[in-house]
Amino acid sequence: MPHITTSQGVWDLHRYPFRENDPLRAWDAADEYLLNEVATLTPKIETPRLVILNDSFAALSCCLHCFRPTMISDSFISRQALKQNLGGNQLPTDSVDFVDTLNYPEGIYNIVLIKIPKSLALLEDQLLRLRPHLTSDSTVLAAAMAKHLPSTAVALFEKIIGPTTASLMRKKARLLISSYDAGLETAQPEPACLNLDEFALKLVQYAGVFSMNKLDQGSRFFLEHRQKLPPAATIIDLGCGNGILGLVVAGMFPDAHLTFVDESYRAVASAKLNFETAYPGRDADFTVTDCLNGFKNDSADLIINNPPFHQQQTIGDHIAWQMFRQSRKVLSSGGQLWVVGNRHLGYHTKLKRLFGNCELVAGNSKFVVLRATKH
């Protein structure tokens, strides 16, 4: 059983979505390092106000639920993991408050726990948003597996928060301890800008959204072949990121209704900003969810998709599989799923198994654009 034993108790924790006999745990040694450190801190603080950032599968939040922490995350999947693991341990559903990373709650935090994210730009944004909620009495603890800890992380904490020290390594995890320096001057973060003159678009996106400073090669390859797309009245940009695919396709089909979907709150917020700028007054839907959960069957004519092949630091194809399976249900009869992906991922095999057909629209040495039709 996937039990974690900590100073706070013994907990049964799972990754989300739940999979039988999942070989991967919902926590790592960096989580354990933070929990051990919190156990030494909390007895010294009369009324701890605890906030937790980037708690991928809510391991920290569930283990520390007795402090009624606030969990700040950009991930809808992390939010679902929180619900799953609170329920699985018979813990009150309101014992942890969830907010996304664009909406920090008011007030001062005296204990901050951070799982250092993969994106340094996201970490910088989070620290800048965090700083106004700190005082000299605040303790900031951050952790990561040593192999995933950016070499510039300490300097970033010192620039935005204050003096920072790195611990010795424990079970291949490392802890950063940062103290608030009231004398530092910082500014609040702004979305990044990206000019795409070839598509007559100026995009903005929040830090941490995929392909922040340039158009990724997969999306560019897809868009090079966009004229082959069929006319459609209802279109879903699944895993939309900053919305680039849906934005360009929306210009091709001015009467179509677009829905932008991602599990990242920041991605959907970026797509919304970009669509409203490119097409003022035009209606569209913007949905934060896990793949296509909650969408009606037979409700879309066209789904366009650049699927991720990693979840946090873990590489795999289970997210793509889920996207493809749900797309088949959500597409109407005759509807098409268009997918761009790395050639070596073998998506054509999966799509042919699910749809009974899969056509190669275009390919080069690295990418393929595939089309599957629901019959």
mmCIF file of C-alpha atoms in Angstrom, residues 7-353:
data_model
loop_
_atom_site.group_PDB
_atom_site.id
_atom_site.type_symbol
_atom_site.label_atom_id
_atom_site.label_comp_id
_atom_site.label_asym_id
_atom_site.label_seq_id
_atom_site.Cartn_x
_atom_site.Cartn_y
_atom_site.Cartn_z
ATOM 1 C CA SER A 7 5.873 12.896 12.290
ATOM 2 C CA GLN A 8 2.298 13.973 11.599
ATOM 3 C CA GLY A 9 0.923 10.442 11.124
ATOM 4 C CA VAL A 10 0.515 7.656 8.593
ATOM 5 C CA TRP A 11 -1.296 8.454 5.344
ATOM 6 C CA ASP A 12 -2.512 6.529 2.329
ATOM 7 C CA LEU A 13 -1.681 8.724 -0.674
ATOM 8 C CA HIS A 14 -2.120 8.210 -4.420
ATOM 9 C CA ARG A 15 -1.254 10.084 -7.577
ATOM 10 C CA TYR A 16 -4.109 11.481 -9.626
ATOM 11 C CA PRO A 17 -5.669 10.149 -11.727
ATOM 12 C CA PHE A 18 -5.728 6.970 -9.665
ATOM 13 C CA ARG A 19 -4.328 3.916 -11.433
ATOM 14 C CA GLU A 20 -4.310 0.387 -10.051
ATOM 15 C CA ASN A 21 -0.807 -0.826 -9.183
ATOM 16 C CA ASP A 22 0.698 2.544 -10.039
ATOM 17 C CA PRO A 23 4.487 2.125 -9.630
ATOM 18 C CA LEU A 24 4.891 5.850 -8.889
ATOM 19 C CA ARG A 25 4.319 7.384 -5.456
ATOM 20 C CA ALA A 26 2.373 10.532 -4.670
ATOM 21 C CA TRP A 27 5.346 11.957 -2.755
ATOM 22 C CA ASP A 28 9.131 11.993 -2.871
ATOM 23 C CA ALA A 29 12.052 12.481 -0.496
ATOM 24 C CA ALA A 30 11.764 16.262 -0.868
ATOM 25 C CA ASP A 31 8.239 16.075 0.601
ATOM 26 C CA GLU A 32 9.552 13.995 3.498
ATOM 27 C CA TYR A 33 12.359 16.498 4.083
ATOM 28 C CA LEU A 34 9.848 19.365 4.321
ATOM 29 C CA LEU A 35 7.536 17.430 6.636
ATOM 30 C CA ASN A 36 10.399 16.614 9.009
ATOM 31 C CA GLU A 37 11.445 20.265 9.087
ATOM 32 C CA VAL A 38 7.876 21.446 9.758
ATOM 33 C CA ALA A 39 7.653 19.051 12.704
ATOM 34 C CA THR A 40 10.502 20.972 14.382
ATOM 35 C CA LEU A 41 9.035 24.396 13.564
ATOM 36 C CA THR A 42 5.343 24.202 14.409
ATOM 37 C CA PRO A 43 5.687 23.640 18.191
ATOM 38 C CA LYS A 44 7.517 26.985 18.377
ATOM 39 C CA ILE A 45 4.700 28.944 16.712
ATOM 40 C CA GLU A 46 1.511 29.626 18.648
ATOM 41 C CA THR A 47 -0.834 29.889 15.637
ATOM 42 C CA PRO A 48 0.938 28.732 12.489
ATOM 43 C CA ARG A 49 -0.444 30.148 9.253
ATOM 44 C CA LEU A 50 0.807 27.682 6.698
ATOM 45 C CA VAL A 51 0.855 27.989 2.908
ATOM 46 C CA ILE A 52 2.051 25.281 0.502
ATOM 47 C CA LEU A 53 3.061 25.890 -3.130
ATOM 48 C CA ASN A 54 3.302 23.339 -5.951
ATOM 49 C CA ASP A 55 2.126 20.331 -3.952
ATOM 50 C CA SER A 56 1.737 18.071 -6.993
ATOM 51 C CA PHE A 57 -0.429 15.333 -5.482
ATOM 52 C CA ALA A 58 -1.312 17.065 -2.185
ATOM 53 C CA ALA A 59 0.978 14.915 -0.052
ATOM 54 C CA LEU A 60 2.140 17.889 2.028
ATOM 55 C CA SER A 61 -1.347 19.380 2.303
ATOM 56 C CA CYS A 62 -2.930 16.137 3.489
ATOM 57 C CA CYS A 63 -0.185 15.355 6.004
ATOM 58 C CA LEU A 64 -0.461 18.893 7.416
ATOM 59 C CA HIS A 65 -4.256 19.235 7.212
ATOM 60 C CA CYS A 66 -4.507 19.796 10.987
ATOM 61 C CA PHE A 67 -3.002 23.282 10.458
ATOM 62 C CA ARG A 68 -5.718 24.136 7.890
ATOM 63 C CA PRO A 69 -3.118 25.145 5.297
ATOM 64 C CA THR A 70 -3.662 26.984 2.040
ATOM 65 C CA MET A 71 -2.553 25.004 -0.998
ATOM 66 C CA ILE A 72 -1.498 27.200 -3.945
ATOM 67 C CA SER A 73 -1.151 25.417 -7.272
ATOM 68 C CA ASP A 74 -1.467 26.058 -11.001
ATOM 69 C CA SER A 75 -2.725 22.539 -11.582
ATOM 70 C CA PHE A 76 -6.326 21.311 -11.736
ATOM 71 C CA ILE A 77 -4.938 17.789 -11.422
ATOM 72 C CA SER A 78 -3.309 18.759 -8.117
ATOM 73 C CA ARG A 79 -6.672 20.091 -6.963
ATOM 74 C CA GLN A 80 -8.297 16.758 -7.821
ATOM 75 C CA ALA A 81 -5.477 14.913 -6.059
ATOM 76 C CA LEU A 82 -6.214 16.978 -2.951
ATOM 77 C CA LYS A 83 -9.881 15.944 -3.006
ATOM 78 C CA GLN A 84 -8.970 12.326 -3.691
ATOM 79 C CA ASN A 85 -6.402 12.045 -0.904
ATOM 80 C CA LEU A 86 -8.425 13.944 1.698
ATOM 81 C CA GLY A 87 -11.351 11.635 1.007
ATOM 82 C CA GLY A 88 -9.167 8.531 0.969
ATOM 83 C CA ASN A 89 -7.898 9.350 4.454
ATOM 84 C CA GLN A 90 -11.326 10.349 5.826
ATOM 85 C CA LEU A 91 -10.147 13.928 6.339
ATOM 86 C CA PRO A 92 -12.536 16.906 6.256
ATOM 87 C CA THR A 93 -12.863 18.301 2.747
ATOM 88 C CA ASP A 94 -12.597 21.861 4.088
ATOM 89 C CA SER A 95 -9.407 21.273 6.072
ATOM 90 C CA VAL A 96 -7.268 22.575 3.174
ATOM 91 C CA ASP A 97 -8.051 25.699 1.143
ATOM 92 C CA PHE A 98 -7.114 25.542 -2.549
ATOM 93 C CA VAL A 99 -6.298 28.641 -4.598
ATOM 94 C CA ASP A 100 -4.632 28.944 -7.990
ATOM 95 C CA THR A 101 -1.281 30.656 -8.452
ATOM 96 C CA LEU A 102 -2.795 33.897 -9.768
ATOM 97 C CA ASN A 103 -4.932 34.476 -6.667
ATOM 98 C CA TYR A 104 -2.942 34.462 -3.450
ATOM 99 C CA PRO A 105 -5.082 34.862 -0.312
ATOM 100 C CA GLU A 106 -4.702 37.964 1.819
ATOM 101 C CA GLY A 107 -2.691 38.173 5.037
ATOM 102 C CA ILE A 108 0.702 37.143 6.356
ATOM 103 C CA TYR A 109 2.102 33.586 6.264
ATOM 104 C CA ASN A 110 4.536 32.530 8.960
ATOM 105 C CA ILE A 111 5.422 29.162 7.401
ATOM 106 C CA VAL A 112 5.793 28.749 3.645
ATOM 107 C CA LEU A 113 6.553 25.398 2.026
ATOM 108 C CA ILE A 114 7.560 25.336 -1.633
ATOM 109 C CA LYS A 115 8.146 22.370 -3.906
ATOM 110 C CA ILE A 116 10.491 23.968 -6.423
ATOM 111 C CA PRO A 117 8.872 23.735 -9.887
ATOM 112 C CA LYS A 118 10.518 22.742 -13.130
ATOM 113 C CA SER A 119 10.112 26.264 -14.528
ATOM 114 C CA LEU A 120 12.410 28.932 -13.063
ATOM 115 C CA ALA A 121 10.162 31.601 -14.575
ATOM 116 C CA LEU A 122 7.216 30.183 -12.623
ATOM 117 C CA LEU A 123 9.282 30.063 -9.425
ATOM 118 C CA GLU A 124 10.309 33.715 -9.850
ATOM 119 C CA ASP A 125 6.683 34.731 -10.446
ATOM 120 C CA GLN A 126 5.556 32.809 -7.359
ATOM 121 C CA LEU A 127 8.229 34.325 -5.125
ATOM 122 C CA LEU A 128 7.341 37.839 -6.278
ATOM 123 C CA ARG A 129 3.669 37.200 -5.489
ATOM 124 C CA LEU A 130 4.622 35.625 -2.164
ATOM 125 C CA ARG A 131 6.875 38.409 -0.881
ATOM 126 C CA PRO A 132 4.090 40.858 0.178
ATOM 127 C CA HIS A 133 2.729 38.130 2.476
ATOM 128 C CA LEU A 134 5.955 37.737 4.463
ATOM 129 C CA THR A 135 7.515 39.428 7.473
ATOM 130 C CA SER A 136 10.725 38.943 9.437
ATOM 131 C CA ASP A 137 8.862 36.287 11.442
ATOM 132 C CA SER A 138 8.165 34.204 8.337
ATOM 133 C CA THR A 139 10.101 31.040 7.532
ATOM 134 C CA VAL A 140 10.331 29.963 3.883
ATOM 135 C CA LEU A 141 11.318 26.352 3.214
ATOM 136 C CA ALA A 142 11.762 25.058 -0.324
ATOM 137 C CA ALA A 143 12.735 21.592 -1.464
ATOM 138 C CA ALA A 144 13.425 19.543 -4.565
ATOM 139 C CA MET A 145 15.165 16.363 -5.540
ATOM 140 C CA ALA A 146 18.796 17.388 -6.018
ATOM 141 C CA LYS A 147 18.842 16.347 -9.702
ATOM 142 C CA HIS A 148 15.916 18.719 -10.390
ATOM 143 C CA LEU A 149 17.183 21.676 -8.337
ATOM 144 C CA PRO A 150 18.257 24.527 -10.659
ATOM 145 C CA SER A 151 21.750 25.809 -9.971
ATOM 146 C CA THR A 152 20.422 29.389 -9.787
ATOM 147 C CA ALA A 153 17.619 28.653 -7.300
ATOM 148 C CA VAL A 154 19.502 29.951 -4.243
ATOM 149 C CA ALA A 155 20.382 33.205 -6.029
ATOM 150 C CA LEU A 156 16.733 33.660 -7.032
ATOM 151 C CA PHE A 157 15.524 33.235 -3.448
ATOM 152 C CA GLU A 158 18.165 35.681 -2.218
ATOM 153 C CA LYS A 159 17.185 38.250 -4.842
ATOM 154 C CA ILE A 160 13.463 38.160 -4.021
ATOM 155 C CA ILE A 161 13.074 36.866 -0.433
ATOM 156 C CA GLY A 162 16.378 37.268 1.404
ATOM 157 C CA PRO A 163 19.358 35.309 2.791
ATOM 158 C CA THR A 164 19.114 31.659 1.765
ATOM 159 C CA THR A 165 21.059 28.567 2.742
ATOM 160 C CA ALA A 166 21.054 25.096 1.220
ATOM 161 C CA SER A 167 20.948 22.049 3.450
ATOM 162 C CA LEU A 168 22.915 18.866 3.189
ATOM 163 C CA MET A 169 21.409 16.306 0.855
ATOM 164 C CA ARG A 170 19.064 13.745 2.404
ATOM 165 C CA LYS A 171 17.811 10.791 0.342
ATOM 166 C CA LYS A 172 18.917 12.725 -2.765
ATOM 167 C CA ALA A 173 16.724 15.698 -1.780
ATOM 168 C CA ARG A 174 17.872 19.173 -0.807
ATOM 169 C CA LEU A 175 16.237 21.861 1.312
ATOM 170 C CA LEU A 176 16.550 25.654 0.942
ATOM 171 C CA ILE A 177 15.888 27.858 3.975
ATOM 172 C CA SER A 178 15.160 31.512 3.237
ATOM 173 C CA SER A 179 14.704 34.494 5.583
ATOM 174 C CA TYR A 180 12.791 37.645 4.717
ATOM 175 C CA ASP A 181 14.846 40.773 4.023
ATOM 176 C CA ALA A 182 12.667 43.890 4.315
ATOM 177 C CA GLY A 183 15.242 45.993 2.455
ATOM 178 C CA LEU A 184 14.935 44.249 -0.917
ATOM 179 C CA GLU A 185 13.102 46.061 -3.705
ATOM 180 C CA THR A 186 10.982 43.973 -6.071
ATOM 181 C CA ALA A 187 8.148 44.517 -8.546
ATOM 182 C CA GLN A 188 5.016 42.482 -9.127
ATOM 183 C CA PRO A 189 5.236 40.081 -12.090
ATOM 184 C CA GLU A 190 3.729 40.809 -15.497
ATOM 185 C CA PRO A 191 2.802 38.359 -18.273
ATOM 186 C CA ALA A 192 5.463 37.812 -20.935
ATOM 187 C CA CYS A 193 4.849 39.057 -24.485
ATOM 188 C CA LEU A 194 5.483 37.138 -27.700
ATOM 189 C CA ASN A 195 5.080 38.681 -31.159
ATOM 190 C CA LEU A 196 4.147 36.236 -33.926
ATOM 191 C CA ASP A 197 4.150 38.445 -36.984
ATOM 192 C CA GLU A 198 3.541 35.556 -39.408
ATOM 193 C CA PHE A 199 0.143 35.004 -37.766
ATOM 194 C CA ALA A 200 -0.535 38.696 -37.036
ATOM 195 C CA LEU A 201 -0.745 37.854 -33.336
ATOM 196 C CA LYS A 202 0.747 39.372 -30.215
ATOM 197 C CA LEU A 203 0.503 36.870 -27.382
ATOM 198 C CA VAL A 204 0.853 37.315 -23.651
ATOM 199 C CA GLN A 205 1.221 34.484 -21.214
ATOM 200 C CA TYR A 206 1.813 33.965 -17.561
ATOM 201 C CA ALA A 207 5.069 32.464 -16.343
ATOM 202 C CA GLY A 208 5.175 28.695 -16.369
ATOM 203 C CA VAL A 209 2.923 28.221 -19.402
ATOM 204 C CA PHE A 210 4.434 25.896 -22.004
ATOM 205 C CA SER A 211 6.763 27.503 -24.572
ATOM 206 C CA MET A 212 6.932 30.897 -22.920
ATOM 207 C CA ASN A 213 9.405 32.808 -25.071
ATOM 208 C CA LYS A 214 8.875 31.348 -28.546
ATOM 209 C CA LEU A 215 6.458 29.297 -30.603
ATOM 210 C CA ASP A 216 7.266 25.644 -29.978
ATOM 211 C CA GLN A 217 8.297 23.549 -32.976
ATOM 212 C CA GLY A 218 5.353 21.165 -32.747
ATOM 213 C CA SER A 219 2.765 23.945 -32.821
ATOM 214 C CA ARG A 220 4.600 25.649 -35.681
ATOM 215 C CA PHE A 221 4.609 22.423 -37.716
ATOM 216 C CA PHE A 222 0.885 21.935 -37.060
ATOM 217 C CA LEU A 223 0.100 25.468 -38.186
ATOM 218 C CA GLU A 224 2.128 25.052 -41.377
ATOM 219 C CA HIS A 225 -0.519 22.505 -42.433
ATOM 220 C CA ARG A 226 -3.600 24.239 -41.043
ATOM 221 C CA GLN A 227 -5.155 24.781 -44.479
ATOM 222 C CA LYS A 228 -5.935 21.049 -44.568
ATOM 223 C CA LEU A 229 -8.262 21.352 -41.556
ATOM 224 C CA PRO A 230 -11.950 20.676 -42.268
ATOM 225 C CA PRO A 231 -14.576 23.383 -41.696
ATOM 226 C CA ALA A 232 -16.115 23.027 -38.234
ATOM 227 C CA ALA A 233 -18.783 24.770 -36.175
ATOM 228 C CA THR A 234 -17.533 23.675 -32.739
ATOM 229 C CA ILE A 235 -13.797 23.413 -32.110
ATOM 230 C CA ILE A 236 -11.881 22.449 -28.968
ATOM 231 C CA ASP A 237 -8.234 23.384 -28.425
ATOM 232 C CA LEU A 238 -7.327 20.598 -26.008
ATOM 233 C CA GLY A 239 -4.237 21.273 -23.889
ATOM 234 C CA CYS A 240 -4.383 24.830 -25.206
ATOM 235 C CA GLY A 241 -1.393 26.394 -23.444
ATOM 236 C CA ASN A 242 -1.364 30.052 -24.456
ATOM 237 C CA GLY A 243 -4.043 29.269 -27.054
ATOM 238 C CA ILE A 244 -1.916 29.620 -30.190
ATOM 239 C CA LEU A 245 -3.493 26.741 -32.156
ATOM 240 C CA GLY A 246 -7.057 27.776 -31.340
ATOM 241 C CA LEU A 247 -6.332 31.435 -32.044
ATOM 242 C CA VAL A 248 -5.056 30.766 -35.553
ATOM 243 C CA VAL A 249 -7.825 28.267 -36.318
ATOM 244 C CA ALA A 250 -10.423 30.758 -35.046
ATOM 245 C CA GLY A 251 -9.258 33.158 -37.735
ATOM 246 C CA MET A 252 -9.795 30.481 -40.381
ATOM 247 C CA PHE A 253 -13.357 29.773 -39.266
ATOM 248 C CA PRO A 254 -14.884 33.061 -38.092
ATOM 249 C CA ASP A 255 -18.309 31.509 -37.421
ATOM 250 C CA ALA A 256 -16.953 28.637 -35.309
ATOM 251 C CA HIS A 257 -17.325 28.470 -31.548
ATOM 252 C CA LEU A 258 -13.996 27.812 -29.815
ATOM 253 C CA THR A 259 -13.386 26.170 -26.456
ATOM 254 C CA PHE A 260 -9.924 26.378 -24.887
ATOM 255 C CA VAL A 261 -9.120 23.624 -22.375
ATOM 256 C CA ASP A 262 -6.115 23.024 -20.147
ATOM 257 C CA GLU A 263 -5.393 21.727 -16.659
ATOM 258 C CA SER A 264 -3.241 24.799 -15.984
ATOM 259 C CA TYR A 265 -5.053 27.834 -14.592
ATOM 260 C CA ARG A 266 -2.309 30.067 -15.955
ATOM 261 C CA ALA A 267 -2.592 28.545 -19.426
ATOM 262 C CA VAL A 268 -6.336 29.083 -19.646
ATOM 263 C CA ALA A 269 -6.006 32.619 -18.270
ATOM 264 C CA SER A 270 -3.352 33.305 -20.941
ATOM 265 C CA ALA A 271 -5.531 31.864 -23.718
ATOM 266 C CA LYS A 272 -8.457 34.003 -22.555
ATOM 267 C CA LEU A 273 -6.359 37.186 -22.607
ATOM 268 C CA ASN A 274 -5.073 36.370 -26.074
ATOM 269 C CA PHE A 275 -8.457 35.478 -27.576
ATOM 270 C CA GLU A 276 -10.139 38.596 -26.203
ATOM 271 C CA THR A 277 -7.334 40.727 -27.670
ATOM 272 C CA ALA A 278 -7.366 39.015 -31.078
ATOM 273 C CA TYR A 279 -11.156 38.747 -31.408
ATOM 274 C CA PRO A 280 -12.808 41.451 -29.288
ATOM 275 C CA GLY A 281 -16.517 40.813 -28.772
ATOM 276 C CA ARG A 282 -16.397 37.217 -30.045
ATOM 277 C CA ASP A 283 -17.661 34.499 -27.704
ATOM 278 C CA ALA A 284 -15.540 31.545 -26.670
ATOM 279 C CA ASP A 285 -15.342 29.184 -23.692
ATOM 280 C CA PHE A 286 -12.333 28.746 -21.396
ATOM 281 C CA THR A 287 -12.277 25.655 -19.204
ATOM 282 C CA VAL A 288 -9.804 24.437 -16.581
ATOM 283 C CA THR A 289 -10.245 20.693 -16.188
ATOM 284 C CA ASP A 290 -8.522 17.320 -16.497
ATOM 285 C CA CYS A 291 -8.431 16.586 -20.244
ATOM 286 C CA LEU A 292 -12.119 16.602 -21.316
ATOM 287 C CA ASN A 293 -13.767 15.692 -18.021
ATOM 288 C CA GLY A 294 -17.230 17.252 -17.871
ATOM 289 C CA PHE A 295 -17.698 17.654 -21.628
ATOM 290 C CA LYS A 296 -20.791 16.211 -23.279
ATOM 291 C CA ASN A 297 -20.505 13.271 -25.648
ATOM 292 C CA ASP A 298 -20.964 13.993 -29.371
ATOM 293 C CA SER A 299 -20.597 17.745 -28.849
ATOM 294 C CA ALA A 300 -17.580 18.801 -30.967
ATOM 295 C CA ASP A 301 -16.829 18.764 -34.695
ATOM 296 C CA LEU A 302 -13.072 19.239 -34.420
ATOM 297 C CA ILE A 303 -10.515 18.796 -31.632
ATOM 298 C CA ILE A 304 -6.959 20.056 -32.092
ATOM 299 C CA ASN A 305 -4.335 18.734 -29.711
ATOM 300 C CA ASN A 306 -0.634 19.078 -28.929
ATOM 301 C CA PRO A 307 -0.538 16.606 -26.012
ATOM 302 C CA PRO A 308 2.054 16.759 -23.221
ATOM 303 C CA PHE A 309 4.232 13.726 -22.635
ATOM 304 C CA HIS A 310 5.195 14.534 -19.058
ATOM 305 C CA GLN A 311 3.492 15.189 -15.731
ATOM 306 C CA GLN A 312 5.787 17.340 -13.604
ATOM 307 C CA GLN A 313 9.127 15.479 -13.806
ATOM 308 C CA THR A 314 7.622 12.152 -14.927
ATOM 309 C CA ILE A 315 7.635 11.242 -18.616
ATOM 310 C CA GLY A 316 4.830 9.034 -19.947
ATOM 311 C CA ASP A 317 1.955 8.765 -22.414
ATOM 312 C CA HIS A 318 -0.979 8.260 -20.024
ATOM 313 C CA ILE A 319 -2.153 11.875 -20.411
ATOM 314 C CA ALA A 320 -2.139 11.564 -24.218
ATOM 315 C CA TRP A 321 -4.061 8.277 -23.941
ATOM 316 C CA GLN A 322 -6.691 9.955 -21.760
ATOM 317 C CA MET A 323 -6.973 12.883 -24.178
ATOM 318 C CA PHE A 324 -7.447 10.533 -27.139
ATOM 319 C CA ARG A 325 -10.020 8.322 -25.381
ATOM 320 C CA GLN A 326 -12.085 11.272 -24.204
ATOM 321 C CA SER A 327 -11.814 13.010 -27.568
ATOM 322 C CA ARG A 328 -13.443 10.016 -29.239
ATOM 323 C CA LYS A 329 -16.425 10.336 -26.885
ATOM 324 C CA VAL A 330 -16.741 14.117 -27.204
ATOM 325 C CA LEU A 331 -16.497 14.205 -31.008
ATOM 326 C CA SER A 332 -19.718 14.005 -32.984
ATOM 327 C CA SER A 333 -20.109 11.407 -35.739
ATOM 328 C CA GLY A 334 -17.745 12.370 -38.539
ATOM 329 C CA GLY A 335 -15.806 14.668 -36.229
ATOM 330 C CA GLN A 336 -12.022 14.707 -36.367
ATOM 331 C CA LEU A 337 -9.173 14.749 -33.857
ATOM 332 C CA TRP A 338 -5.999 16.396 -35.150
ATOM 333 C CA VAL A 339 -2.840 15.685 -33.164
ATOM 334 C CA VAL A 340 0.712 16.943 -33.466
ATOM 335 C CA GLY A 341 3.460 15.057 -31.661
ATOM 336 C CA ASN A 342 7.013 13.828 -31.777
ATOM 337 C CA ARG A 343 7.352 11.081 -34.358
ATOM 338 C CA HIS A 344 8.960 8.641 -31.922
ATOM 339 C CA LEU A 345 5.963 8.682 -29.542
ATOM 340 C CA GLY A 346 3.955 6.423 -31.823
ATOM 341 C CA TYR A 347 0.622 8.203 -31.458
ATOM 342 C CA HIS A 348 -0.621 6.745 -34.771
ATOM 343 C CA THR A 349 -0.779 3.276 -33.206
ATOM 344 C CA LYS A 350 -2.868 4.483 -30.266
ATOM 345 C CA LEU A 351 -5.223 6.517 -32.461
ATOM 346 C CA LYS A 352 -5.796 3.647 -34.886
ATOM 347 C CA ARG A 353 -6.584 1.354 -31.961
#
